[in-house]
Short mmCIF file of C-alpha atoms and ligand atoms in Angstrom, two decimals:
data_model
loop_
_atom_site.label_atom_id
_atom_site.label_comp_id
_atom_site.label_asym_id
_atom_site.label_seq_id
_atom_site.Cartn_x
_atom_site.Cartn_y
_atom_site.Cartn_z
CA UNK A 1 5.31 2.03 43.63
CA UNK A 2 6.26 -0.15 40.68
CA UNK A 3 6.26 1.60 37.33
CA UNK A 4 3.42 0.79 35.00
CA UNK A 5 4.34 -1.23 31.98
CA UNK A 6 3.80 -0.05 28.42
CA UNK A 7 4.41 -1.96 25.25
CA UNK A 8 4.32 -1.12 21.58
CA UNK A 9 5.55 -2.53 18.30
CA UNK A 10 6.24 -1.68 14.68
CA UNK A 11 6.13 -3.90 11.61
CA UNK A 12 9.44 -4.08 9.73
CA UNK A 13 8.33 -2.38 6.53
CA UNK A 14 11.40 -0.17 6.02
CA UNK A 15 13.45 2.56 7.63
CA UNK A 16 11.66 5.22 9.68
CA UNK A 17 10.79 8.74 8.50
CA UNK A 18 10.09 12.14 10.04
CA UNK A 19 6.42 11.27 10.53
CA UNK A 20 7.48 8.33 12.72
CA UNK A 21 9.98 10.55 14.54
CA UNK A 22 7.41 13.17 15.53
CA UNK A 23 4.67 10.59 16.09
CA UNK A 24 5.47 7.26 17.70
CA UNK A 25 9.15 7.77 18.50
CA UNK A 26 8.68 11.12 20.25
CA UNK A 27 5.92 9.57 22.29
CA UNK A 28 7.96 6.49 23.20
CA UNK A 29 10.93 8.63 24.18
CA UNK A 30 8.80 10.75 26.47
CA UNK A 31 7.59 7.62 28.28
CA UNK A 32 10.87 5.80 28.81
CA UNK A 33 11.67 7.40 32.17
CA UNK A 34 8.24 7.02 33.72
CA UNK A 35 7.23 3.58 32.53
CA UNK A 36 8.72 0.17 32.17
CA UNK A 37 8.89 0.05 28.37
CA UNK A 38 8.81 -2.89 25.99
CA UNK A 39 9.28 -2.04 22.30
CA UNK A 40 9.50 -4.70 19.65
CA UNK A 41 9.56 -5.41 15.94
CA UNK A 42 6.47 -7.31 14.82
CA UNK A 43 8.10 -9.43 12.11
CA UNK A 44 5.42 -12.12 12.15
CA UNK A 45 2.87 -9.37 11.55
CA UNK A 46 4.83 -8.32 8.46
CA UNK A 47 4.13 -11.80 7.09
CA UNK A 48 0.36 -11.35 7.33
CA UNK A 49 0.44 -9.21 4.19
CA UNK A 50 3.95 -9.71 2.77
CA UNK A 51 4.20 -13.47 3.04
CA UNK A 52 5.54 -13.79 -0.50
CA UNK A 53 8.35 -11.23 -0.29
CA UNK A 54 10.19 -12.03 2.92
CA UNK A 55 13.73 -11.29 1.78
CA UNK A 56 13.92 -7.64 2.93
CA UNK A 57 12.55 -8.27 6.44
CA UNK A 58 15.88 -8.99 8.20
CA UNK A 59 17.42 -5.80 6.79
CA UNK A 60 14.39 -3.75 7.81
CA UNK A 61 14.61 -5.10 11.36
CA UNK A 62 18.19 -3.82 11.62
CA UNK A 63 17.19 -0.50 10.02
CA UNK A 64 14.48 0.09 12.57
CA UNK A 65 16.63 -0.86 15.54
CA UNK A 66 19.30 1.57 14.32
CA UNK A 67 16.67 4.29 13.92
CA UNK A 68 15.32 3.68 17.43
CA UNK A 69 18.77 3.80 18.98
CA UNK A 70 19.81 6.86 16.96
CA UNK A 71 16.85 8.96 18.08
CA UNK A 72 17.49 8.09 21.71
CA UNK A 73 15.33 5.12 22.57
CA UNK A 74 17.61 3.78 25.28
CA UNK A 75 18.30 0.06 25.72
CA UNK A 76 19.15 0.80 29.36
CA UNK A 77 15.66 2.06 29.99
CA UNK A 78 13.67 -0.09 27.56
CA UNK A 79 13.45 -3.73 26.58
CA UNK A 80 13.95 -3.84 22.80
CA UNK A 81 13.27 -7.15 21.09
CA UNK A 82 12.01 -9.08 18.06
CA UNK A 83 8.60 -10.75 18.19
CA UNK A 84 9.61 -13.96 16.36
CA UNK A 85 12.48 -14.52 18.81
CA UNK A 86 9.95 -15.04 21.59
CA UNK A 87 8.13 -18.22 20.56
CA UNK A 88 5.74 -17.88 23.49
CA UNK A 89 3.79 -15.26 21.48
CA UNK A 90 2.88 -18.04 19.05
CA UNK A 91 1.63 -20.36 21.78
CA UNK A 92 -0.54 -17.66 23.31
CA UNK A 93 -1.79 -16.70 19.84
CA UNK A 94 -2.93 -20.30 19.36
CA UNK A 95 -4.79 -20.39 22.67
CA UNK A 96 -6.41 -17.00 22.04
CA UNK A 97 -7.48 -18.12 18.58
CA UNK A 98 -9.59 -20.83 20.25
CA UNK A 99 -11.67 -18.28 22.16
CA UNK A 100 -11.90 -15.44 19.62
CA UNK A 101 -15.27 -15.43 17.83
CA UNK A 102 -14.90 -15.10 14.06
CA UNK A 103 -17.42 -12.25 13.77
CA UNK A 104 -15.18 -10.07 15.98
CA UNK A 105 -12.43 -10.43 13.39
CA UNK A 106 -14.66 -10.11 10.36
CA UNK A 107 -16.10 -6.81 11.52
CA UNK A 108 -12.68 -5.32 12.28
CA UNK A 109 -12.65 -2.08 10.22
CA UNK A 110 -8.91 -2.31 9.44
CA UNK A 111 -9.43 -5.78 8.02
CA UNK A 112 -12.11 -4.59 5.61
CA UNK A 113 -10.19 -1.46 4.64
CA UNK A 114 -6.94 -3.26 3.91
CA UNK A 115 -8.65 -5.93 1.81
CA UNK A 116 -10.28 -3.15 -0.22
CA UNK A 117 -7.09 -1.05 -0.46
CA UNK A 118 -4.39 -3.62 -1.12
CA UNK A 119 -6.00 -5.20 -4.15
CA UNK A 120 -2.63 -6.35 -5.50
CA UNK A 121 -2.21 -8.74 -2.55
CA UNK A 122 -4.25 -11.80 -1.74
CA UNK A 123 -5.22 -11.11 1.85
CA UNK A 124 -7.88 -13.78 2.14
CA UNK A 125 -5.71 -15.81 4.49
CA UNK A 126 -6.24 -17.18 7.97
CA UNK A 127 -3.17 -15.27 9.17
CA UNK A 128 -4.39 -11.91 7.94
CA UNK A 129 -7.80 -12.36 9.53
CA UNK A 130 -6.04 -13.35 12.75
CA UNK A 131 -3.77 -10.28 12.78
CA UNK A 132 -5.48 -8.74 15.85
CA UNK A 133 -5.33 -12.05 17.75
CA UNK A 134 -1.55 -12.15 17.35
CA UNK A 135 -1.43 -8.49 18.38
CA UNK A 136 -3.48 -9.31 21.49
CA UNK A 137 -0.99 -12.06 22.34
CA UNK A 138 1.94 -9.61 21.88
CA UNK A 139 0.40 -7.23 24.36
CA UNK A 140 -1.08 -9.34 27.10
CA UNK A 141 1.83 -11.81 27.30
CA UNK A 142 3.75 -8.92 28.92
CA UNK A 143 0.73 -7.90 31.02
CA UNK A 144 1.09 -4.40 29.57
CA UNK A 145 -0.96 -1.69 31.28
CA UNK A 146 -0.86 0.69 28.34
CA UNK A 147 -0.19 0.54 24.61
CA UNK A 148 0.91 3.74 22.85
CA UNK A 149 -0.37 3.60 19.27
CA UNK A 150 -1.76 5.83 16.55
CA UNK A 151 -5.50 6.18 16.06
CA UNK A 152 -5.40 3.66 13.18
CA UNK A 153 -4.60 0.94 15.71
CA UNK A 154 -7.47 1.77 18.08
CA UNK A 155 -9.79 -0.96 16.72
CA UNK A 156 -7.05 -3.55 17.24
CA UNK A 157 -6.57 -2.42 20.83
CA UNK A 158 -10.30 -2.66 21.43
CA UNK A 159 -10.17 -6.27 20.23
CA UNK A 160 -7.19 -6.96 22.51
CA UNK A 161 -9.22 -5.75 25.45
CA UNK A 162 -12.19 -7.91 24.50
CA UNK A 163 -10.06 -11.00 23.99
CA UNK A 164 -8.28 -10.47 27.33
CA UNK A 165 -11.64 -10.06 29.10
CA UNK A 166 -12.94 -13.23 27.50
CA UNK A 167 -9.85 -15.19 28.55
CA UNK A 168 -10.18 -13.92 32.13
CA UNK A 169 -13.87 -14.78 32.13
CA UNK A 170 -13.27 -18.41 31.08
CA UNK A 171 -10.07 -19.22 32.93
CA UNK A 172 -9.61 -16.72 35.76
CA UNK A 173 -7.95 -13.36 36.14
CA UNK A 174 -4.60 -13.73 34.42
CA UNK A 175 -4.41 -10.56 32.32
CA UNK A 176 -4.74 -6.88 33.15
CA UNK A 177 -6.91 -5.06 30.58
CA UNK A 178 -4.53 -2.70 28.74
CA UNK A 179 -5.36 0.95 28.06
CA UNK A 180 -4.97 2.50 24.63
CA UNK A 181 -2.56 5.45 24.89
CA UNK A 182 -3.23 7.48 21.76
CA UNK A 183 -0.21 9.04 20.06
CA UNK A 184 -0.75 12.57 18.77
CA UNK A 185 -0.34 12.52 15.01
CA UNK A 186 2.58 14.52 13.72
CA UNK A 187 1.79 17.94 12.22
CA UNK A 188 4.04 17.52 9.24
CA UNK A 189 2.84 15.93 6.03
CA UNK A 190 4.68 14.18 3.23
CA UNK A 191 6.22 16.17 0.39
CA UNK A 192 2.95 15.78 -1.60
CA UNK A 193 0.85 17.02 1.39
CA UNK A 194 -0.64 13.60 2.02
CA UNK A 195 0.10 11.77 5.27
CA UNK A 196 3.80 10.90 5.34
CA UNK A 197 4.10 7.23 4.51
CA UNK A 198 6.69 4.98 2.99
CA UNK A 199 4.11 3.50 0.64
CA UNK A 200 3.18 6.92 -0.80
CA UNK A 201 6.84 7.60 -1.67
CA UNK A 202 6.49 11.05 -0.07
CA UNK A 203 8.66 10.58 3.01
CA UNK A 204 11.90 12.06 4.31
CA UNK A 205 13.78 9.31 6.12
CA UNK A 206 15.95 9.63 9.23
CA UNK A 207 18.64 7.88 7.22
CA UNK A 208 18.48 10.29 4.24
CA UNK A 209 21.70 12.13 3.38
CA UNK A 210 21.84 15.97 3.30
CA UNK A 211 21.72 15.78 -0.52
CA UNK A 212 18.60 13.56 -0.38
CA UNK A 213 16.99 16.00 2.05
CA UNK A 214 17.74 19.07 -0.09
CA UNK A 215 16.26 17.30 -3.10
CA UNK A 216 13.12 16.11 -1.29
CA UNK A 217 12.51 19.53 0.28
CA UNK A 218 12.91 21.08 -3.17
CA UNK A 219 10.07 18.84 -4.37
CA UNK A 220 7.70 19.78 -1.55
CA UNK A 221 4.32 21.17 -2.48
CA UNK A 222 3.81 24.59 -0.85
CA UNK A 223 0.69 26.75 -0.63
CA UNK A 224 -1.16 25.56 -3.76
CA UNK A 225 -2.69 29.03 -4.23
CA UNK A 226 0.75 30.57 -4.64
CA UNK A 227 1.40 29.89 -8.31
CA UNK A 228 3.79 32.76 -9.08
CA UNK A 229 6.62 34.31 -7.12
CA UNK A 230 4.72 37.60 -6.78
CA UNK A 231 1.55 35.93 -5.41
CA UNK A 232 1.17 36.28 -1.66
CA UNK A 233 1.28 32.96 0.21
CA UNK A 234 -0.46 31.59 3.27
CA UNK A 235 1.93 29.91 5.71
CA UNK A 236 -1.03 28.49 7.63
CA UNK A 237 -1.76 26.06 4.80
CA UNK A 238 1.85 25.44 3.77
CA UNK A 239 3.57 22.22 4.79
CA UNK A 240 7.01 23.85 4.39
CA UNK A 241 5.97 26.32 7.06
CA UNK A 242 4.97 23.46 9.40
CA UNK A 243 8.49 22.10 8.92
CA UNK A 244 9.93 25.54 9.74
CA UNK A 245 7.97 25.54 12.97
CA UNK A 246 9.68 22.30 13.96
CA UNK A 247 13.20 22.86 12.67
CA UNK A 248 13.89 26.60 12.44
CA UNK A 249 14.49 29.05 15.27
CA UNK A 250 11.80 31.41 16.48
CA UNK A 251 13.20 34.49 14.71
CA UNK A 252 13.26 32.76 11.35
CA UNK A 253 9.70 31.55 11.78
CA UNK A 254 8.51 35.02 12.83
CA UNK A 255 10.30 36.62 9.90
CA UNK A 256 9.11 34.18 7.23
CA UNK A 257 5.46 34.33 8.20
CA UNK A 258 4.87 38.00 7.16
CA UNK A 259 7.38 37.79 4.31
CA UNK A 260 5.42 34.93 2.80
CA UNK A 261 2.13 36.80 3.17
CA UNK A 262 3.65 39.86 1.44
CA UNK A 263 5.39 37.81 -1.25
CA UNK A 264 8.72 39.14 -0.04
CA UNK A 265 10.25 35.71 0.21
CA UNK A 266 10.03 33.11 -2.55
CA UNK A 267 9.29 29.43 -1.93
CA UNK A 268 12.65 28.37 -3.32
CA UNK A 269 14.54 30.43 -0.77
CA UNK A 270 12.12 29.51 2.01
CA UNK A 271 12.65 25.81 1.31
CA UNK A 272 16.41 26.19 1.08
CA UNK A 273 16.48 27.79 4.54
CA UNK A 274 14.31 25.07 6.00
CA UNK A 275 16.30 22.24 4.43
CA UNK A 276 19.53 23.48 6.01
CA UNK A 277 17.88 23.74 9.43
CA UNK A 278 16.36 20.28 9.08
CA UNK A 279 19.75 18.84 8.13
CA UNK A 280 21.27 20.46 11.22
CA UNK A 281 18.60 19.07 13.53
CA UNK A 282 19.03 15.59 12.06
CA UNK A 283 22.82 15.69 12.26
CA UNK A 284 23.20 14.19 15.74
CA UNK A 285 20.76 11.43 14.76
CA UNK A 286 22.69 10.74 11.54
CA UNK A 287 25.98 10.61 13.43
CA UNK A 288 24.67 7.98 15.79
CA UNK A 289 23.19 6.09 12.88
CA UNK A 290 26.56 6.02 11.12
CA UNK A 291 28.06 4.63 14.29
CA UNK A 292 25.53 1.79 14.48
CA UNK A 293 25.82 1.06 10.76
CA UNK A 294 29.55 0.58 11.31
CA UNK A 295 28.93 -1.53 14.43
CA UNK A 296 26.10 -3.96 13.64
CA UNK A 297 27.36 -6.34 16.34
CA UNK A 298 26.59 -3.72 18.97
CA UNK A 299 23.03 -3.57 17.67
CA UNK A 300 22.74 -7.35 17.65
CA UNK A 301 23.99 -7.53 21.25
CA UNK A 302 21.37 -4.98 22.33
CA UNK A 303 18.65 -7.05 20.67
CA UNK A 304 19.90 -10.28 22.24
CA UNK A 305 19.82 -8.67 25.64
CA UNK A 306 16.30 -7.37 25.05
CA UNK A 307 15.19 -10.78 23.78
CA UNK A 308 16.43 -12.40 27.01
CA UNK A 309 14.56 -9.94 29.18
CA UNK A 310 11.37 -10.26 27.14
CA UNK A 311 11.62 -14.04 27.14
CA UNK A 312 11.82 -14.18 30.93
CA UNK A 313 8.52 -12.28 31.25
CA UNK A 314 6.78 -14.20 28.46
CA UNK A 315 7.82 -17.56 29.94
CA UNK A 316 6.47 -16.64 33.34
CA UNK A 317 3.13 -15.52 31.88
CA UNK A 318 2.82 -18.70 29.83
CA UNK A 319 3.27 -20.81 32.98
CA UNK A 320 0.32 -18.97 34.50
CA UNK A 321 -1.65 -19.33 31.29
CA UNK A 322 -1.10 -23.09 31.01
CA UNK A 323 -2.11 -23.52 34.62
CA UNK A 324 -5.25 -21.43 34.07
CA UNK A 325 -6.26 -23.25 30.88
CA UNK A 326 -5.25 -26.58 32.46
CA UNK A 327 -3.34 -27.73 29.40
N1 LIG B 401 -0.24 -3.52 14.32
C1 LIG B 401 0.80 -2.61 14.71
C2 LIG B 401 1.07 -1.63 13.54
O1 LIG B 401 0.89 -1.98 12.40
C3 LIG B 401 2.07 -3.31 15.07
C4 LIG B 401 1.90 -4.15 16.28
C5 LIG B 401 1.94 -5.51 16.35
C6 LIG B 401 1.67 -3.69 17.60
N2 LIG B 401 1.76 -5.94 17.63
C7 LIG B 401 1.60 -4.84 18.42
C8 LIG B 401 1.54 -2.42 18.17
C9 LIG B 401 1.38 -4.75 19.78
C10 LIG B 401 1.30 -2.33 19.54
C11 LIG B 401 1.22 -3.48 20.35
O2 LIG B 401 1.50 -0.54 13.80
FE1 LIG B 402 5.33 28.05 2.08
FE2 LIG B 402 7.56 29.40 2.49
FE3 LIG B 402 6.40 29.40 0.06
FE4 LIG B 402 5.27 30.69 2.08
S1 LIG B 402 7.25 31.14 1.17
S2 LIG B 402 4.22 29.34 0.64
S3 LIG B 402 5.79 29.35 3.82
S4 LIG B 402 7.31 27.65 1.12
#
């Protein structure tokens, strides 16, 4: 039986961090053998909020591709491409915009939240309101069966499904209705114990050097109740301990847990141990990243190849779409 097709994308907002590694990337990697995978950079989506500052986008696109390749997203198994290189997304976006009722977009919770949160940006644009319509085009143009995304994207996926149903209802059954495949959120938090995010400046990046990592780990907030070295700590509420569970061996984890509770180990030493283990785990990723940084043409060739494969599918779908819409 043919493999089911999944598709997902990321906006080029900067290099990827450990939260992305244990969230989206781990999930994508686990799917690449069992599904036909399409992963792309949503550069037009970056413009919906950052339309004024477009200069960094090209660099971020390369950063993200290098991160994907370094963690083991394989171009032999997956089609890796850039949204804006496939102009057919824009044509389908236009057609979908004709059939998408405005109230669907105005009640989109992410739309309201972002307008309230990002007060420093003027988001009262047509493009920003239409964000989910473009996302729907991205997904259904490849007739994706499933879309792995974090819970924050669930409302957008719901809109995609509604838009696809409406298209099929008006013009005939062209699109499968894609499932939302929820990504488990990563257990580790940022160094300030909030969700790890580039915009909070609390992230550890895949491209950070060992010195950067030691410094960032040194700044991590531990069990807030443990003010002094002689106070007992609680690993269950400590983010450093969550990192240990991911990056340290079983013996270390089993030793630290009681030592922390008995105040036998101090946070400085505990962090130092963890940082070295984290650096070791990231080393193979860093090595590959150095390779790609030194060989940007290899990365560009991978993207060109992915673009070609994506384009072939998008073109075929658009022929069916034009026939269905009779235009
Ligand atoms: N909106 C997604 C995000 O911010 C990015 C995205 C754009 C996307 N088009 C997509 C994700 C299509 C999945 C499928 O993360
Ligand atoms: Fe956290 Fe380690 Fe300090 Fe315990 S000793 S509070 S686990 S950093």
